[in-house]
Short mmCIF file of C-alpha atoms in Angstrom, two decimals:
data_model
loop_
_atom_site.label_atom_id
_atom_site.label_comp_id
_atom_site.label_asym_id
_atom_site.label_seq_id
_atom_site.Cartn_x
_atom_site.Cartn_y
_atom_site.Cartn_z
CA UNK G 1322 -165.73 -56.84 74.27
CA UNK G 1323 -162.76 -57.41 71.79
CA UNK G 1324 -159.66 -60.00 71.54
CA UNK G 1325 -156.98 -59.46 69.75
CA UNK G 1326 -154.02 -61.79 69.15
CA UNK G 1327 -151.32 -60.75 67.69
CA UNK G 1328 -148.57 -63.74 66.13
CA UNK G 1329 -145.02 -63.09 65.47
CA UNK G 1330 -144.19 -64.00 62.02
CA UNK G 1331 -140.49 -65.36 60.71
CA UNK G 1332 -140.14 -65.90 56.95
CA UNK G 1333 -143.41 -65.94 55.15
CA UNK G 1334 -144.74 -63.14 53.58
CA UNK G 1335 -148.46 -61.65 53.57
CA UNK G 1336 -149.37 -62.77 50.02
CA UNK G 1337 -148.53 -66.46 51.12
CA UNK G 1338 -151.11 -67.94 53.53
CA UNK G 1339 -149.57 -71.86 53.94
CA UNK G 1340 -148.70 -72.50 57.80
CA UNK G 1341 -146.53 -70.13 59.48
CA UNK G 1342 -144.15 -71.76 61.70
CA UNK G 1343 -142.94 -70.51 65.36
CA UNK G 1344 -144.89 -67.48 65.67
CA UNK G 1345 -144.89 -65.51 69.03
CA UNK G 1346 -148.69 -65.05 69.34
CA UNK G 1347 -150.62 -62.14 71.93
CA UNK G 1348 -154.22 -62.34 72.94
CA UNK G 1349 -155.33 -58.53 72.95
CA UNK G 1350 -159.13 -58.77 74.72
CA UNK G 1351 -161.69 -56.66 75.89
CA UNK G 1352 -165.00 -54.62 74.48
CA UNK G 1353 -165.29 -51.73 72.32
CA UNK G 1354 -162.55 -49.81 73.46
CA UNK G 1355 -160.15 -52.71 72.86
CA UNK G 1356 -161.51 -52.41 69.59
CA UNK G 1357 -161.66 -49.01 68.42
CA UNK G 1358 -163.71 -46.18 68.13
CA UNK G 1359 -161.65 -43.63 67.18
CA UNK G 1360 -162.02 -41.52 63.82
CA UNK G 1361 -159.44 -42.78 61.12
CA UNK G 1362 -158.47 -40.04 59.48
CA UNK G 1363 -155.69 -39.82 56.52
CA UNK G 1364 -152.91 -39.95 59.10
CA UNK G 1365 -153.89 -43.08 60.98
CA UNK G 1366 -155.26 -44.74 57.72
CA UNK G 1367 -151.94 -44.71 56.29
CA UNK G 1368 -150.54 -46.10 59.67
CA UNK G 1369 -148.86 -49.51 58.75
CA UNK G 1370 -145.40 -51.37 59.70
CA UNK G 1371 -143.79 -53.40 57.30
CA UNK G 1372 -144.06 -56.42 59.79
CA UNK G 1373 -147.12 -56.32 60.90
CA UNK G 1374 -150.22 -58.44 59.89
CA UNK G 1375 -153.30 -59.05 60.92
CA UNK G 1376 -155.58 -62.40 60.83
CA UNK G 1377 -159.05 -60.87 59.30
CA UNK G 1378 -162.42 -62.30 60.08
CA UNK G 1379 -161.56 -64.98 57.27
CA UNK G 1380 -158.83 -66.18 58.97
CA UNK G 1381 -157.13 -65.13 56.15
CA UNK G 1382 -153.28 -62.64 57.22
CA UNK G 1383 -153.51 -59.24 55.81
CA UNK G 1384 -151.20 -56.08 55.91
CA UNK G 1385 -152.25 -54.65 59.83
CA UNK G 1386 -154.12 -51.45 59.03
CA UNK G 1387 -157.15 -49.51 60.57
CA UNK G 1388 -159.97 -51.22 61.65
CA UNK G 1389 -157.97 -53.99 62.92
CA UNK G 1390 -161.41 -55.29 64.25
CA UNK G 1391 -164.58 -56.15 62.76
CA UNK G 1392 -167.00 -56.40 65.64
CA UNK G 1393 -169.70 -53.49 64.47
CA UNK G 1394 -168.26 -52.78 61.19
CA UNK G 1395 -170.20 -49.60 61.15
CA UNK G 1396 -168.71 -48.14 64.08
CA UNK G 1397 -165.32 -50.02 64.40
CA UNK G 1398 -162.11 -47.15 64.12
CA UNK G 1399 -158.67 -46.97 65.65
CA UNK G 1400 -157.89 -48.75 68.60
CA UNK G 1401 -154.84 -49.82 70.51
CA UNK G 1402 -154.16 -52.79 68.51
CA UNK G 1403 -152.08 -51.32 65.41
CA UNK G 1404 -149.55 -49.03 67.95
CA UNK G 1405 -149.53 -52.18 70.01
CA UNK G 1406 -148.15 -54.40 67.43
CA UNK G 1407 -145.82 -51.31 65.50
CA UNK G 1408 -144.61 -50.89 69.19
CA UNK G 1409 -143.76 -54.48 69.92
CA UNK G 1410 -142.24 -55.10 66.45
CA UNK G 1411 -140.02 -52.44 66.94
CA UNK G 1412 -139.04 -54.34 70.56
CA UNK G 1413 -138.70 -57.50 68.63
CA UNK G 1414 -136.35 -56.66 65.11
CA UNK G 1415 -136.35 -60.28 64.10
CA UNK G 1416 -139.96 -60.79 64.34
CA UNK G 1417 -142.87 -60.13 62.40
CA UNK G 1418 -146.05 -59.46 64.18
CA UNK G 1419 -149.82 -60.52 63.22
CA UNK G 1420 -152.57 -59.49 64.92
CA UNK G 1421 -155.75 -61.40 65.74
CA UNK G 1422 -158.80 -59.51 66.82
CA UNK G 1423 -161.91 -61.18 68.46
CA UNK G 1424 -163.14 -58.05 70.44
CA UNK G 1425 -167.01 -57.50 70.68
CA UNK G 1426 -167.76 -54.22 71.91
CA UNK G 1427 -170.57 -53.38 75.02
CA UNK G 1428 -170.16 -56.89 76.61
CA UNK G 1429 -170.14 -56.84 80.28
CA UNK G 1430 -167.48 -59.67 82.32
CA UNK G 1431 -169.85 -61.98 81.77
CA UNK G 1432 -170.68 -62.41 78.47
CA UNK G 1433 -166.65 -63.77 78.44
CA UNK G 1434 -167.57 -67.01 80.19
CA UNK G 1435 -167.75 -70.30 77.91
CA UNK G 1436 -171.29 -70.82 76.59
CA UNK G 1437 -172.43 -66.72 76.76
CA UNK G 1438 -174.39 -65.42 74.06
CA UNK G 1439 -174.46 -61.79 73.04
CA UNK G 1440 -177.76 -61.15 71.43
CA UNK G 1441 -176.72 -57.65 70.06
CA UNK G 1442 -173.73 -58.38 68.05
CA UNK G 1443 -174.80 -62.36 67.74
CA UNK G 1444 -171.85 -63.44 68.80
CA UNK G 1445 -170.02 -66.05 71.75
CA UNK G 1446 -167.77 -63.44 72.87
CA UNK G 1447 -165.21 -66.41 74.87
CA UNK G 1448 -165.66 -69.38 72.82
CA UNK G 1449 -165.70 -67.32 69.36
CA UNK G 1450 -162.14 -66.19 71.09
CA UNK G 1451 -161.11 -69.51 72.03
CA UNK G 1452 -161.78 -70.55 67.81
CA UNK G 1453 -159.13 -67.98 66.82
CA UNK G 1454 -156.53 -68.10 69.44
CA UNK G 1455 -156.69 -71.64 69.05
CA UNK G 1456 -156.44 -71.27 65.25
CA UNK G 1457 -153.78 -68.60 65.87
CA UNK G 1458 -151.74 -71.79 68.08
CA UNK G 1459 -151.16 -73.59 64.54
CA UNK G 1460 -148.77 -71.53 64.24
CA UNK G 1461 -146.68 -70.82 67.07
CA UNK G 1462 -147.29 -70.25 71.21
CA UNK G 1463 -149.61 -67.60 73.20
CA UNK G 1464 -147.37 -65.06 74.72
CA UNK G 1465 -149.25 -62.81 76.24
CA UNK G 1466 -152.85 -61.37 76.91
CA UNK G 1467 -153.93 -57.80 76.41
CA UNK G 1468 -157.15 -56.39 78.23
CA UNK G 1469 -159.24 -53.85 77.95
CA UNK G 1470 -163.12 -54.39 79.66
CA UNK G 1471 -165.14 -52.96 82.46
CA UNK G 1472 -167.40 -49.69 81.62
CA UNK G 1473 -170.02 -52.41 81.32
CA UNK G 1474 -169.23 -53.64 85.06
CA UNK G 1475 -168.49 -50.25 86.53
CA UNK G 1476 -171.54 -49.74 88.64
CA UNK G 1477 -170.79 -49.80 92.28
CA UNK G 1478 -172.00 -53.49 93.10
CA UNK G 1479 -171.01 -55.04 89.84
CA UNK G 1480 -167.29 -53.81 90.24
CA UNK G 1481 -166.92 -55.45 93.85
CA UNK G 1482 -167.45 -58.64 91.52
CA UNK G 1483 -164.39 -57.97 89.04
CA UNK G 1484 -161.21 -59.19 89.97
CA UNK G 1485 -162.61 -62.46 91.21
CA UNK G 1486 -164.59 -62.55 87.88
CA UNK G 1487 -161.28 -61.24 85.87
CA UNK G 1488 -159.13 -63.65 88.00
CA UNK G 1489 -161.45 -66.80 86.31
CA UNK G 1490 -160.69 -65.21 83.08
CA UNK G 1491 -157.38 -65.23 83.19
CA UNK G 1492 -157.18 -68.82 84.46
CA UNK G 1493 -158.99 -70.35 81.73
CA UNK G 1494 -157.71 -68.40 79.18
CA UNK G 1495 -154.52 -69.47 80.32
CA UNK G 1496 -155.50 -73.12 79.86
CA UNK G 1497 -156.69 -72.84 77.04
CA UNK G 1498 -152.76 -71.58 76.22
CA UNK G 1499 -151.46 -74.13 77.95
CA UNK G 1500 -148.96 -71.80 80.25
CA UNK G 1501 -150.16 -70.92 83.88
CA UNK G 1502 -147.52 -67.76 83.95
CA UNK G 1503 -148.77 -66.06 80.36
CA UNK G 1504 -148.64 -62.72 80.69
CA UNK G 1505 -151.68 -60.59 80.91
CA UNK G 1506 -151.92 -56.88 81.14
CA UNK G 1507 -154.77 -54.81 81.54
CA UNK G 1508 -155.72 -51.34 80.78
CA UNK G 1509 -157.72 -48.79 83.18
CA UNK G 1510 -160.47 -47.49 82.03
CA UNK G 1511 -161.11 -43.98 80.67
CA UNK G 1512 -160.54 -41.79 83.90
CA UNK G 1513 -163.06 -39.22 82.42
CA UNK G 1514 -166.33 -41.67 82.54
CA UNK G 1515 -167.69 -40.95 86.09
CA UNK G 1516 -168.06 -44.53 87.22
CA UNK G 1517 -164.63 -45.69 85.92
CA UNK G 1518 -162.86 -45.07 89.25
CA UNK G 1519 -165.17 -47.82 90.51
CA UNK G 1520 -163.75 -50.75 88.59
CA UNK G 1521 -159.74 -48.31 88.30
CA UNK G 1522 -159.52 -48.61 92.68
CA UNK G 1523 -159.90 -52.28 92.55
CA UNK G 1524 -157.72 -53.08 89.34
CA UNK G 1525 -154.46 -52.95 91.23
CA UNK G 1526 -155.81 -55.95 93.84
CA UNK G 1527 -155.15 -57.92 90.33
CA UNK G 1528 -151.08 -57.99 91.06
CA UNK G 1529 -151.48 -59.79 94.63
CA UNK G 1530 -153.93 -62.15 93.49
CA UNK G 1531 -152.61 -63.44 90.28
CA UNK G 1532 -149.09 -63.49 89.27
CA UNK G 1533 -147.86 -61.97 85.75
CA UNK G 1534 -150.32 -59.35 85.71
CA UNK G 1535 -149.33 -55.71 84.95
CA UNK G 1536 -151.86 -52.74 84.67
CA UNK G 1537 -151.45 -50.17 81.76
CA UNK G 1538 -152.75 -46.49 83.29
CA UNK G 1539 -155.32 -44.40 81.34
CA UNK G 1540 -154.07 -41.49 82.52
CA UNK G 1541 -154.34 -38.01 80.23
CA UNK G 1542 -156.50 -39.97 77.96
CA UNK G 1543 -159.58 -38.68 76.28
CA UNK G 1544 -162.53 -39.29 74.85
CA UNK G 1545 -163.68 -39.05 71.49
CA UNK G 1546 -166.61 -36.66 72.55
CA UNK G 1547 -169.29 -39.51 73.76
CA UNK G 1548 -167.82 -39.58 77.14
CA UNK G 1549 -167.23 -43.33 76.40
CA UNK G 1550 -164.42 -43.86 73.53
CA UNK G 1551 -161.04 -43.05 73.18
CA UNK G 1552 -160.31 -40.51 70.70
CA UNK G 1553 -157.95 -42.04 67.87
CA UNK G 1554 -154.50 -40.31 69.44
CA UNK G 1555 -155.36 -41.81 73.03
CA UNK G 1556 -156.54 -44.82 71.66
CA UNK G 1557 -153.33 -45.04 69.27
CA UNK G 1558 -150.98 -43.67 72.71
CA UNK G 1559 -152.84 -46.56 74.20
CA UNK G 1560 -151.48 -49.43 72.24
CA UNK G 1561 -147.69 -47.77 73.07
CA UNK G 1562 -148.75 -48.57 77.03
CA UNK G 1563 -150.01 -51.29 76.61
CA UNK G 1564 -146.86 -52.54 74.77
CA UNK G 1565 -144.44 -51.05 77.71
CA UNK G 1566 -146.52 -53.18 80.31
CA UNK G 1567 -146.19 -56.36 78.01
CA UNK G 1568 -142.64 -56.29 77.86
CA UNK G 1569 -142.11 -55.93 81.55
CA UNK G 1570 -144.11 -58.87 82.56
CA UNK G 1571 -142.31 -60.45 80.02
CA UNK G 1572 -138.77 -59.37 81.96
CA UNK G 1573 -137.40 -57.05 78.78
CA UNK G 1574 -135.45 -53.84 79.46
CA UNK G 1575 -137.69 -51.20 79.96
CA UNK G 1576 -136.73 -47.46 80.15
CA UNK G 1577 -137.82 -46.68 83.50
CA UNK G 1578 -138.85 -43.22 84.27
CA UNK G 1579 -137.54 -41.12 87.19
CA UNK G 1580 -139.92 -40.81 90.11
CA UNK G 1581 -138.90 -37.07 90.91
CA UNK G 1582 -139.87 -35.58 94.63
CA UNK G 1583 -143.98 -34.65 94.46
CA UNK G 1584 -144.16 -31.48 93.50
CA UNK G 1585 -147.72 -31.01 94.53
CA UNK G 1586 -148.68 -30.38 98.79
CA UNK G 1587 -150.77 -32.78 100.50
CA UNK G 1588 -153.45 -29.97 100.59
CA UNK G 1589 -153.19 -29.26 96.85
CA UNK G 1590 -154.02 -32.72 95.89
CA UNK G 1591 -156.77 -32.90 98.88
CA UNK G 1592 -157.85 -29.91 97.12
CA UNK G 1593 -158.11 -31.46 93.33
CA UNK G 1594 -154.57 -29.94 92.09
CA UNK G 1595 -153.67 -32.34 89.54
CA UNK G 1596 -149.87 -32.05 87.56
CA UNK G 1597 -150.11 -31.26 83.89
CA UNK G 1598 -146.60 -32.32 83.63
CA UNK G 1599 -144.37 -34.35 85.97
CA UNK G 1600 -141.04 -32.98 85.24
CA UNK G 1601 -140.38 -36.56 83.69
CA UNK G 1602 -142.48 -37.92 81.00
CA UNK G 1603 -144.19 -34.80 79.29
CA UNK G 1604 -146.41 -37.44 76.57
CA UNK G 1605 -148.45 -38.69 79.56
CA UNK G 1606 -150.32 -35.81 79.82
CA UNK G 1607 -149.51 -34.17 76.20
CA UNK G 1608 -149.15 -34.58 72.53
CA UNK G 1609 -148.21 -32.87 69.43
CA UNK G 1610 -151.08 -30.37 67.74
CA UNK G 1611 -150.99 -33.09 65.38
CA UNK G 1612 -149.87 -36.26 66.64
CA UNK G 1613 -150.56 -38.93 69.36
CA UNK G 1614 -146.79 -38.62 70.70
CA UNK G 1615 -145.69 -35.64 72.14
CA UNK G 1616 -142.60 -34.01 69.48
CA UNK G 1617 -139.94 -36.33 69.29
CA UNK G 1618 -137.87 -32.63 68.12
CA UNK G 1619 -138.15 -29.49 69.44
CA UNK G 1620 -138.80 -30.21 73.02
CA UNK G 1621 -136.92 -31.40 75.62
CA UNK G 1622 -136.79 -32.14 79.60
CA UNK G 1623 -134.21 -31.12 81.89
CA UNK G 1624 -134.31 -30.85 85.14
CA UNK G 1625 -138.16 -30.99 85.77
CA UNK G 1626 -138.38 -28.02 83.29
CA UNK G 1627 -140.22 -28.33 79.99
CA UNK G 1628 -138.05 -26.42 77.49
CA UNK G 1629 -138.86 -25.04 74.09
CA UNK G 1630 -136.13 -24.81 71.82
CA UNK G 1631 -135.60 -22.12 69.31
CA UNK G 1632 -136.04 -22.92 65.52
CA UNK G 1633 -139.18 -24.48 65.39
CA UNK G 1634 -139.04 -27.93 65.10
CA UNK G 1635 -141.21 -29.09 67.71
CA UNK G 1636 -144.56 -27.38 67.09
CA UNK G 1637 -147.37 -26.34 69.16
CA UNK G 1638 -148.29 -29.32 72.12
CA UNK G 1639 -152.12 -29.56 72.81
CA UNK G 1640 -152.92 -31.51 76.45
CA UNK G 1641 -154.50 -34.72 75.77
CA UNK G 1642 -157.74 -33.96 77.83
CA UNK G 1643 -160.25 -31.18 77.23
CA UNK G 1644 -161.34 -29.20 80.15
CA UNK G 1645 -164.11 -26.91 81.36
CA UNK G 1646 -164.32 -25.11 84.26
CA UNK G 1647 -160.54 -25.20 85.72
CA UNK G 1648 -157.74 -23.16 87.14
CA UNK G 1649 -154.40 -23.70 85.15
CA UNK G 1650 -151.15 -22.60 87.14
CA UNK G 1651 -147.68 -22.65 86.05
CA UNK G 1652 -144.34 -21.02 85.97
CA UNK G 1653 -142.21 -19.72 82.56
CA UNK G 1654 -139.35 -17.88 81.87
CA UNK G 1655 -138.33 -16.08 78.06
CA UNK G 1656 -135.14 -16.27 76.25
CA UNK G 1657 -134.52 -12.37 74.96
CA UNK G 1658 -137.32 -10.85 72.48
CA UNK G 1659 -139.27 -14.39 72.69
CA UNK G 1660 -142.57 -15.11 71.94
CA UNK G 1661 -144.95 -17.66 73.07
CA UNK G 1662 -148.31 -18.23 74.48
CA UNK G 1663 -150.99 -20.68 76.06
CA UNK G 1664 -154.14 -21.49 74.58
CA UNK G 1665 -156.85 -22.64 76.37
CA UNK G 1666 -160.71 -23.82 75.81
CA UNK G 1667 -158.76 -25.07 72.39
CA UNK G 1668 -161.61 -26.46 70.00
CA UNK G 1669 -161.80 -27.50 66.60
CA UNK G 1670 -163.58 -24.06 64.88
CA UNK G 1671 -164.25 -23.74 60.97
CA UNK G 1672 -162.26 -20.89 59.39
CA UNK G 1673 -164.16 -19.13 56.21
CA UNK G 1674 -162.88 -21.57 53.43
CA UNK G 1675 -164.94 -24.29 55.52
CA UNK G 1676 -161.25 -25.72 56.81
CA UNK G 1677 -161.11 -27.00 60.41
CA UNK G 1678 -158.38 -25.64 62.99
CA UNK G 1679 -157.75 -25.62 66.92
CA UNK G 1680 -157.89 -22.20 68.69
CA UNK G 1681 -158.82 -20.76 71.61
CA UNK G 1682 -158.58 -17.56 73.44
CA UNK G 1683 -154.65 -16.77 74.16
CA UNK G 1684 -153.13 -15.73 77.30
CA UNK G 1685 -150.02 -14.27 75.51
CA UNK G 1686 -146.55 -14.61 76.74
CA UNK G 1687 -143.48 -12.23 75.05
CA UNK G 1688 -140.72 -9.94 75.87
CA UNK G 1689 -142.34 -7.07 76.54
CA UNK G 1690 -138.70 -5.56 77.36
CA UNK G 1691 -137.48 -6.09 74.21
CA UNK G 1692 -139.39 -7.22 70.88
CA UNK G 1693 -139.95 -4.68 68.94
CA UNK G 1694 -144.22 -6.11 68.55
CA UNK G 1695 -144.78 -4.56 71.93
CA UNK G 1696 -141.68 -3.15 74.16
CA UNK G 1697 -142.58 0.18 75.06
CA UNK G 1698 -145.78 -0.41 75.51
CA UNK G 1699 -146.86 -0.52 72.01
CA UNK G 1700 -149.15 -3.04 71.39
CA UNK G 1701 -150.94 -3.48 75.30
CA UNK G 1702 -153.43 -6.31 73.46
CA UNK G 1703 -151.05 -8.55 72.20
CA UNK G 1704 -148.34 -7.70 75.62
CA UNK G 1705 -147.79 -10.44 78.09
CA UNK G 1706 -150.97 -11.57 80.21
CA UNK G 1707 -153.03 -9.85 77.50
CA UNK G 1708 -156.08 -11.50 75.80
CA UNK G 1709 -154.14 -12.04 72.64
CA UNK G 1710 -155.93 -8.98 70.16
CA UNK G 1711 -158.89 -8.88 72.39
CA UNK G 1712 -158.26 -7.82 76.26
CA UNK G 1713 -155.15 -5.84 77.14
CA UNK G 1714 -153.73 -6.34 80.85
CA UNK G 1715 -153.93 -3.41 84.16
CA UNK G 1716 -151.36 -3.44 86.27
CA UNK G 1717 -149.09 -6.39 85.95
CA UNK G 1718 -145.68 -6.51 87.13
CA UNK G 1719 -143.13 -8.72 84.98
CA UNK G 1720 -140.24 -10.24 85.93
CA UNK G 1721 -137.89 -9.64 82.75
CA UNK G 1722 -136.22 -12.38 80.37
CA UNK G 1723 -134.18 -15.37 82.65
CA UNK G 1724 -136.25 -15.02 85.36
CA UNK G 1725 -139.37 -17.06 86.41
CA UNK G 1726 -142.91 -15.65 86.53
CA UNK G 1727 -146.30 -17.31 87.50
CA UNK G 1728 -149.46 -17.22 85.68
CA UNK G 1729 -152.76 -18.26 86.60
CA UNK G 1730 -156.11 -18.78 84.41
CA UNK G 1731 -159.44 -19.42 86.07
CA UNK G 1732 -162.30 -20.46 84.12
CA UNK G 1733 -165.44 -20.52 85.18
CA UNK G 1734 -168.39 -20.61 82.80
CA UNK G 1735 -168.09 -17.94 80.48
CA UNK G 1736 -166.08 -15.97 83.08
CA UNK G 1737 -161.84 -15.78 82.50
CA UNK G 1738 -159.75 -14.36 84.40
CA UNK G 1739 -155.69 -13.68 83.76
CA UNK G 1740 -153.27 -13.52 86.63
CA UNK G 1741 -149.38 -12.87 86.47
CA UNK G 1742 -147.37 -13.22 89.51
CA UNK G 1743 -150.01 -13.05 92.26
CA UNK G 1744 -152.24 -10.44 90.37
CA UNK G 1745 -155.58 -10.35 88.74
CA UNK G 1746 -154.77 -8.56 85.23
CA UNK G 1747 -157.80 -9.39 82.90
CA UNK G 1748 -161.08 -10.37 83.77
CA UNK G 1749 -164.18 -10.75 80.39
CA UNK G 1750 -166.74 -12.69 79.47
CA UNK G 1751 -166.81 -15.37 76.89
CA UNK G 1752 -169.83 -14.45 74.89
CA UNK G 1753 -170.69 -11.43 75.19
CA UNK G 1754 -171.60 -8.42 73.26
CA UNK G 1755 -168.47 -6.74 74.21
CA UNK G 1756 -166.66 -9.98 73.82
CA UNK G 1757 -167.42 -10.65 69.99
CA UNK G 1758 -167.59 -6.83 69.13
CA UNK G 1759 -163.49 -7.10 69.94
CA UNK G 1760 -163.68 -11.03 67.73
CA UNK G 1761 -165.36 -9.24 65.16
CA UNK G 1762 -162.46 -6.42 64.48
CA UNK G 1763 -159.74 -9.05 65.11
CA UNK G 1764 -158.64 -11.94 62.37
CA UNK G 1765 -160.82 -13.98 64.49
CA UNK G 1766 -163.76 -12.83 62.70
CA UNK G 1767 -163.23 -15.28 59.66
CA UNK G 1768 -164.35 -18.29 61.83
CA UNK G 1769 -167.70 -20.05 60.74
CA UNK G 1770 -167.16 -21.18 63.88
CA UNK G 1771 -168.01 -18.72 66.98
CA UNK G 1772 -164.56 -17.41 68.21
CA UNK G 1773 -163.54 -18.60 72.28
CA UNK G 1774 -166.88 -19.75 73.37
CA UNK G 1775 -166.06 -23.25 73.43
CA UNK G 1776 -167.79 -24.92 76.96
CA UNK G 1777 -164.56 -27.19 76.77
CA UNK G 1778 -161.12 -27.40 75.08
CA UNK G 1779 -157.95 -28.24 75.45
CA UNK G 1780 -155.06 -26.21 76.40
CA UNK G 1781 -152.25 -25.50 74.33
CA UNK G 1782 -148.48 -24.33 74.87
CA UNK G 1783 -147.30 -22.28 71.53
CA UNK G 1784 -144.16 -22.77 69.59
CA UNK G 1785 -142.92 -19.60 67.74
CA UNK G 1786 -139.36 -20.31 67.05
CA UNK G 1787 -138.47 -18.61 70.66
CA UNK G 1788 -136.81 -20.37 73.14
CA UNK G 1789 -139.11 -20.51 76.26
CA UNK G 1790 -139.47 -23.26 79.51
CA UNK G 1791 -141.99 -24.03 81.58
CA UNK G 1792 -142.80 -26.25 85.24
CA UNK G 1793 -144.53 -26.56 87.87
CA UNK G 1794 -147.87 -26.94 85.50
CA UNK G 1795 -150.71 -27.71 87.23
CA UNK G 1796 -154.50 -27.72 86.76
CA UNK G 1797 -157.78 -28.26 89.17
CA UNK G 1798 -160.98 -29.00 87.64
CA UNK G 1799 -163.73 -26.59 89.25
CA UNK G 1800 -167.00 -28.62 90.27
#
């Protein structure tokens, strides 16, 4: 489990360590995904803000960089805790923001209880957090609590247990501040762990029993490929929730986005229809190719409709969740002679100078009326609906430029199937001697990495300098 405070600074500057005055000061607690697991790579280990610090396991304040925390030092990575505090200093111009971790990762509720010993990391998970934050009140007030526990009390009976045992927490941590109101906001767990729903149904009981609570959703966030962790760009996409719940219990002006009319039936969502995109907030559910925010350029949302814009400034968007066996339906319309296309079973693959890249198999979207790549029908495997290279499409029937079509792609196994407006097109198999015989004459070839035969990826929406929009994206996970 891992706390993490994070102090508001005023005048003093890293280098100096004598008493900081008035600081603003945040508890951030929970276990290893409070913590960090995620990989830092180059981008996120240059990740810094100019005022933000962070108290190390000297009590000593540092420049804020990745690993904030210190828990497993073999294993710690990027967590929530750096966005949190860029995100919150950004909210607060005059302030300078330190961060003080005391997370221990794999401890259960009840390890956070005064006197509880955790034999594995040899720690006091509570009182060792009660030493800093009360260190961290030398030099200014708690003003909030950040939370992040509960894959090691998601079992079934254990989880009927948590909000009374969260609810003590919170009390005595709030004691311990000195201020029965401090804010305390706490994250869901990781929606794609299979007993995380158990301890995610009860979290919202938190709101009518304790006052000052808000809970941060984990939805479109994904693992790190152990089913457990947060990769670094959820993780990092994390700390930016986390930060918009902490400033509404505290009463700030938040943005708050549109609740549009449901766009999915009762019987889609009683039949697992989930929405990729919501017509309002497209970072929930994707990011950048490579970022943790979804393109600040490039994109935009009007209307419900995703739109690309022409000139290529936005870049390809990857979902933030991998997926399997699924069924992916959604509606686009081309600006004249555009090009686009949607990835899917996305994976990292190794190309032949050992360099790693995302790709997938393609389900290729163009003008087939007018760029000069394919109108006429001169280039069937790399036309609308096609396999790009690979699979041409039989029989489709397009509607042309400015109008809306519908597309459909059902995955199953190795088994793929492409539909355009109500009609089966394409139908292979991932795998198979036909299958790489086509990879193997294609550019595809050059992959270390075997070409499409992920058994997960993500799916990703193209940006070739066309102008293109898309809605009504939807997936449902096949069991």
């Amino acid at each position: 489990i891992i706390c993490l405070v994070l102090v508001f600074l005023n005048e003093n500057s890293v280098a100096q360590q004598p008493p900081y005055k008035n600081l603003d000061i945040y508890i951030m607690m929970g276990q290893s995904n409070m913590a960090g697991r995620g990989v830092i790579t180059p981008q996120y280990q240059k990740l810094q803000h100019e005022r933000v610090v962070m108290l190390n396991k000297d009590n000593e304040w540092v420049k804020a960089t990745h690993p904030v925390h210190f828990d497993k030092p073999k294993s710690v990575g990027v967590g929530p805790a750096l966005t949190f505090g860029i995100a919150m200093a950004e909210a607060y111009p005059d302030k300078k923001i330190a961060l003080v971790p005391c997370a221990v990762g794999g401890t259960p509720i009840k390890k956070w209880i005064p006197g509880a010993y955790d034999t594995v990391t040899k720690t006091h998970p509570y009182d060792d957090a009660v030493k800093r934050i009360k260190y961290a009140m030398q030099y200014g007030t708690i003003k909030g609590i950040i939370w992040h526990q509960g894959e090691g009390d998601s079992e079934l009976k254990a989880s009927q247990q948590y909000i009374a045992n969260l609810t003590e927490l919170i009390n005595r941590v709030r004691r311990e501040a000195g201020n029965p109101q401090l804010p305390f906001v706490v994250g869901e767990l990781g929606r794609f762990r299979k007993t995380s729903h158990n301890i995610n149904n009860v979290l919202p009981q938190l709101s009518s029993k304790v006052s000052h609570t808000k809970i941060v959703s984990a939805e479109g966030l994904w693992h790190k490929g152990d089913g457990t962790h947060f990769d670094s760009p959820s993780a990092a996409e994390f700390g930016r929730r986390y930060a918009e719940g902490m400033l509404e219990v505290q009463g700030r002006s938040v943005t708050k986005r549109e609740k549009l009319k449901p766009i999915l039936s009762k019987k889609e969502i009683k039949d697992g229809w989930e929405l990729l995109f919501d017509g309002q907030d497209a970072n929930t559910r994707w990011r950048g190719i490579n970022s943790d925010k979804f393109p600040e350029q490039g994109w935009k949302i009007n209307n419900g409709v995703l739109e690309l814009m022409p000139g290529r400034k936005g870049g390809d968007i990857i979902s933030r969740e991998e997926f399997s066996d699924f069924e992916l339906v959604l509606e686009y319309k081309l600006a004249d002679s555009a090009n686009t296309g949607i990835k899917y079973l996305v994976s990292p693959l190794k190309d032949g100078k050992g360099k790693i890249q995302l790709n997938g198999p393609e389900f290729q979207l163009i003008d087939d009326f007018k760029h000069e790549s394919v109108k006429d029908n001169k280039s069937p495997e790399t036309s609308t609906a096609s396999v790009y290279l690979l699979y041409a499409p039989q029989g489709k029937k397009l509607k042309k430029p400015g109008k809306w079509n519908e597309i459909k792609i059902l995955s199953k196994g190795n088994n793929i199937e492409h539909w355009i407006n109500g009609k089966k097109v394409v139908s292979y198999q991932r795998g198979s001697d036909e299958f790489r015989k086509l990879v193997f004459n294609t550019k595809f070839q050059e992959y270390q990495t075997p070409y499409g035969e992920a058994k997960s990826g993500y799916i990703l929406i193209q940006d070739h300098k066309d102008q293109a929009w898309f809605r009504n994206i939807k997936v449902r996970r096949i069991k």
